[in-house]
Amino acid sequence: MRYMIFGESHGPAIGVVLEGIPAGLELNLEEVQRELSRRKPGQDGISTARREEDKVQVLSGVFEGRTTGAPLAMVITNSDRRSGDYEALRYTPRPSHGDYAGFIKSKGNLDYRGGGHFSGRLTAPLTAAGAVAKQLLAERGIWVGAHISSIYGVFDAAMENAQALKTVAGKPFPVLDDAKGEEMRQAILQAKSEGDSVGGAIECAVVGMPAGLGGPDFGCNVEGIFAQHLFAVPAVKGVDFGAGAALALMRGSEANDPYAVQDGAVVTKTNHAGGINGGITNGMPVTFEATLRPTPSIALPQESVDLRSGEEVEIAIKGRHDPCVVPRAVPVIEAAAALAACQVLGL
Amino acid sequence: MRYMIFGESHGPAIGVVLEGIPAGLELNLEEVQRELSRRKPGQDGISTARREEDKVQVLSGVFEGRTTGAPLAMVITNSDRRSGDYEALRYTPRPSHGDYAGFIKSKGNLDYRGGGHFSGRLTAPLTAAGAVAKQLLAERGIWVGAHISSIYGVFDAAMENAQALKTVAGKPFPVLDDAKGEEMRQAILQAKSEGDSVGGAIECAVVGMPAGLGGPDFGCNVEGIFAQHLFAVPAVKGVDFGAGAALALMRGSEANDPYAVQDGAVVTKTNHAGGINGGITNGMPVTFEATLRPTPSIALPQESVDLRSGEEVEIAIKGRHDPCVVPRAVPVIEAAAALAACQVLGL
Amino acid sequence: MRYMIFGESHGPAIGVVLEGIPAGLELNLEEVQRELSRRKPGQDGISTARREEDKVQVLSGVFEGRTTGAPLAMVITNSDRRSGDYEALRYTPRPSHGDYAGFIKSKGNLDYRGGGHFSGRLTAPLTAAGAVAKQLLAERGIWVGAHISSIYGVFDAAMENAQALKTVAGKPFPVLDDAKGEEMRQAILQAKSEGDSVGGAIECAVVGMPAGLGGPDFGCNVEGIFAQHLFAVPAVKGVDFGAGAALALMRGSEANDPYAVQDGAVVTKTNHAGGINGGITNGMPVTFEATLRPTPSIALPQESVDLRSGEEVEIAIKGRHDPCVVPRAVPVIEAAAALAACQVLGL
Amino acid sequence: MRYMIFGESHGPAIGVVLEGIPAGLELNLEEVQRELSRRKPGQDGISTARREEDKVQVLSGVFEGRTTGAPLAMVITNSDRRSGDYEALRYTPRPSHGDYAGFIKSKGNLDYRGGGHFSGRLTAPLTAAGAVAKQLLAERGIWVGAHISSIYGVFDAAMENAQALKTVAGKPFPVLDDAKGEEMRQAILQAKSEGDSVGGAIECAVVGMPAGLGGPDFGCNVEGIFAQHLFAVPAVKGVDFGAGAALALMRGSEANDPYAVQDGAVVTKTNHAGGINGGITNGMPVTFEATLRPTPSIALPQESVDLRSGEEVEIAIKGRHDPCVVPRAVPVIEAAAALAACQVLGL
């Protein structure tokens, strides 16, 4: 299974093609649409939303409701394409946005309107692809869950057990502890009111992965496969498995996960390794935390450079923008994890 | 450029084949050997070393001292192959080691002697491959440096400027602040004396990467490419770019890297993004921190399972083992970063 | 540069996504459309055409007329989707068509209408992708030409010089010798009148490829790269480079291409090797012949099997069908060759 | 399963690394050695052999006689490394050999001794890799056979049934009709006596491949996968499936393979499609013919160019050379086909 995502924020449509998808899956399109709704901006009362229906259309790969094994193409039309005053940003890159790097890569042919191909809007087809992947995983008894683990220093309750994530998926603000979620919301609104943005982190678990998949080597190790999928999500700057960064502070006797036998199966009593040893799944949930940087588009003035004149200039982003993408990124991270899990399974 | 690493801890030899390497590089084998020396255990007075010369032999791909473009094969003979009492571990996996996952993957055909293909010894050919990659980078004005950023809660001085890493490479204990390095050493020796081990982290920079390489999409984004190479290093459990996990605690106005013009070139005043925006290099050093878990092999008793009888048992690893791989992993992380940089450059 | 083609003969649309395309190409869409016209059925007075405008729509990857380096998606709407009496074929596979193999692969979920994803109609997006590839090649002084070398035993004049192909592209029946072309047309019409079909071959040249690209090994040898692209064209069953099958009948002294110096450059006096030695381009035109099997859909009665009952049955294809795809396949073969050449060039 | 072949004709050793090989295969090394013997020059009384034991040494990936799933490295030492008068050829490329193309690719750093990495000697590790692949196939009831179908216009008997190939493997001159084989041998000896060489073709069948594998698209179609493996065999210039080039001379009613039911299974009465329809296996043997050009190294004088002075010169290859590689290439073609079949099976 491979995929290609295409489209720009202000082009006619965005979409994805999934190649190598197993035949015979009864595709639940409502479920795909539901995942897209979770990702949609504006519903949490935080971001001023672009009005988009985000209705996915299947162009190929499904016949009489089932996948045929041929490439599955899904397209979402961009209906709200007001280009606004993006022109002002054409030659003055926003700090820490893809503008400058993209300008160089495209040799000056960057679609700068709304972030172009770098837009967070491109996470919609990724979410749709992930929703299909989730259905393939479900057939094999595997599911993916996630929660916001922190926003701007406000931490959600610890995930004692991956099962707890099952209740999170339906929440408009996907946390384990709703009181903490409310604190996070306030932190976001505070930043917004100051023309600023905040970052955060998402913790995710893939539950039901069989033991023995992957390998220690480049190209096949499970951490590497997951990381490659996760870093393709805009805003992700760090990926840490199991206990993650805390492992640097631990002794082996604390970090090691003791083996035990449960219902005849070998399990570990803790899961600091995040379900992966030596690059191979060990049968425990594959868990990781992804760090997301704050949205680079902010209303506060910032230092930039005019790429034509080479002069230093100041910019400030007007109009709608999103003070925190972390809540809406939860289904996107799940999608990337689901696609990674499919690759690990050899689907 | 692609590579394959092969070998087992107690097999006749370990090695690597590099395919697609550019022709015409004047290969400096002494430099390769020097990198292997940095990786060699036992020289820091911490680990009881296996006696290995780690002499690399080039089997192919070099003619009259220069690469020909044909696959470059390097082999290192295993001279010290005492199998010791590994037999005891055959069916009782060490917690958090690759033993159990490898046992399942190999359908019981695991070379369990000294970790087999999962052994840290396999980082020798990786280091050799990275040493070649470094020479390719040097031809293009790019270099790679790293330092131990923390061990068991002892933190090295902050890397104010990547140039500081140039002085670190020659040190037996690769830190910026030697006093901190001595504290780290003591923490390791303390753990060792208690039959335990410790984890840590390594910070790395690739300096001189041109802007405009990579892309936001799966398969071509620079973070994903680096991560895939880094997670192929045993013990790495987390990879965080630029300010990394700290980005979750920041506001956009703090995290964003302001643009400026320096000697006619666009630069950023800070480098919280680690030289990558939108998955594309921005011309600043590519920086990241890798978290390494504590060595799972410890002398303290641990809970395991007998894979034949299914009974819970206790194990304790006797004989030589390494209380901390972080110092020796510095050249290995550099090697993985160099190979990643070559891929990003399209070499 | 990688591509994915999607769509089915009777689905809403077919298309292609090209990833990794270089930025800055001034895309000539009329040229793309012109290549699609060359491929369109019905214009040669031979096949009864499905009425399709084959108007390509660019969904992404182009901004202000130039490629941005982001994925380039092109879509063609299926306007003529009369499903006709395909139902009759659902469980009785046409001999030598993809029906049976596709039925097994899809676990019975085959879109059987008009060949589904196996339809020759899918060569339209391939041709569009190839038209873009041709423009990338043109920027580098490389062009692709082809002619029908034989149909049902009628052979076109020998291609003495690849330059002769330049005149062929504009012809409705793309041969070097129009008298031979008329004989071929008669052979096709004769077969058609008998409810049968005919096969043939196409000879193609890529002119201007620099020497020194490729390699002898699996994954990088030029013949392998071209073959992989060419066999993705439906109907292609053989690919032979240079003198091809005739090499089996030759002595080395006849087959070897003598070297000479022309305008200061090393050239070969003959080109029996098809511009490739040791898997590497030698600077001469890359030439090959592709064999295309006769169209499997014929009106004559054929032996099939009812996949439900397992009983042997007889079938005969009614309605429009194409007695020979070779003339229309010329731009498709050129497209596949152009995509292969881009891969060899590392675009 | 992926592989990398390394080595040069006159380097210390040649070898191969196989990655992703399934665990648990009881590796029969004698069988590997037997295949290498079939490939060895000099035994047919035709070529003056280089004296090589071609003893394969397994460096990794096998434990207690079984594959572990870790990379399997096999090495063959070059014992006969007399460099002879290769120096004379350094700057005067042999027509149709890889010399000139390799010189350009390597930027002048070509190991010119005995063909270097372009040497037919590199087919030894390929044969060894294929021998392992054959054992994996055998576990699944699949086998590979081949015969010389023609040499310099002398044609072997037609392969009525793939089963006939079972008797060919053991023959020193692998043909179906030994009388024809003797004629071929005479044609070779005649060419040799005149300082010349001859080409030929090999027909191969992979028997037992299940139906439903592969797909029509680039990257997954079965013909493309086989072709990519086959063109990595030096000397192969054409690959034609099933009836191959003859399909261009046929009508659909002749070419189409009628379906029938045999022992409850769907089969085809003929196999002109070579077991592949729409890029997917149909359950019949996968059959193809590979065309091999005459050996370019001949004793007759040939036109070359001095790459230093740019002057046209005449060369003639002295010393041992091989007037026809076709007989020895039979196990090599089988090896490439076995590796391709493993890829199609997803091993």
PDB file of N, CA and C in Angstrom, chain B residues 7 113 119 322:
ATOM      1  N   GLY B   7      25.269  -9.405   9.094  1.00  0.00           N
ATOM      2  CA  GLY B   7      26.168 -10.007  10.071  1.00  0.00           C
ATOM      3  C   GLY B   7      25.526 -10.246  11.420  1.00  0.00           C
ATOM      4  N   ARG B 113      23.276 -15.743  20.135  1.00  0.00           N
ATOM      5  CA  ARG B 113      24.607 -15.533  20.719  1.00  0.00           C
ATOM      6  C   ARG B 113      25.022 -14.063  20.643  1.00  0.00           C
ATOM      7  N   SER B 119      22.747  -7.232  17.710  1.00  0.00           N
ATOM      8  CA  SER B 119      23.852  -6.769  18.542  1.00  0.00           C
ATOM      9  C   SER B 119      24.260  -5.339  18.192  1.00  0.00           C
ATOM     10  N   ASP B 322      27.504  -3.566  28.919  1.00  0.00           N
ATOM     11  CA  ASP B 322      27.806  -2.164  28.737  1.00  0.00           C
ATOM     12  C   ASP B 322      26.776  -1.327  29.494  1.00  0.00           C
TER      13      ASP B 322
END
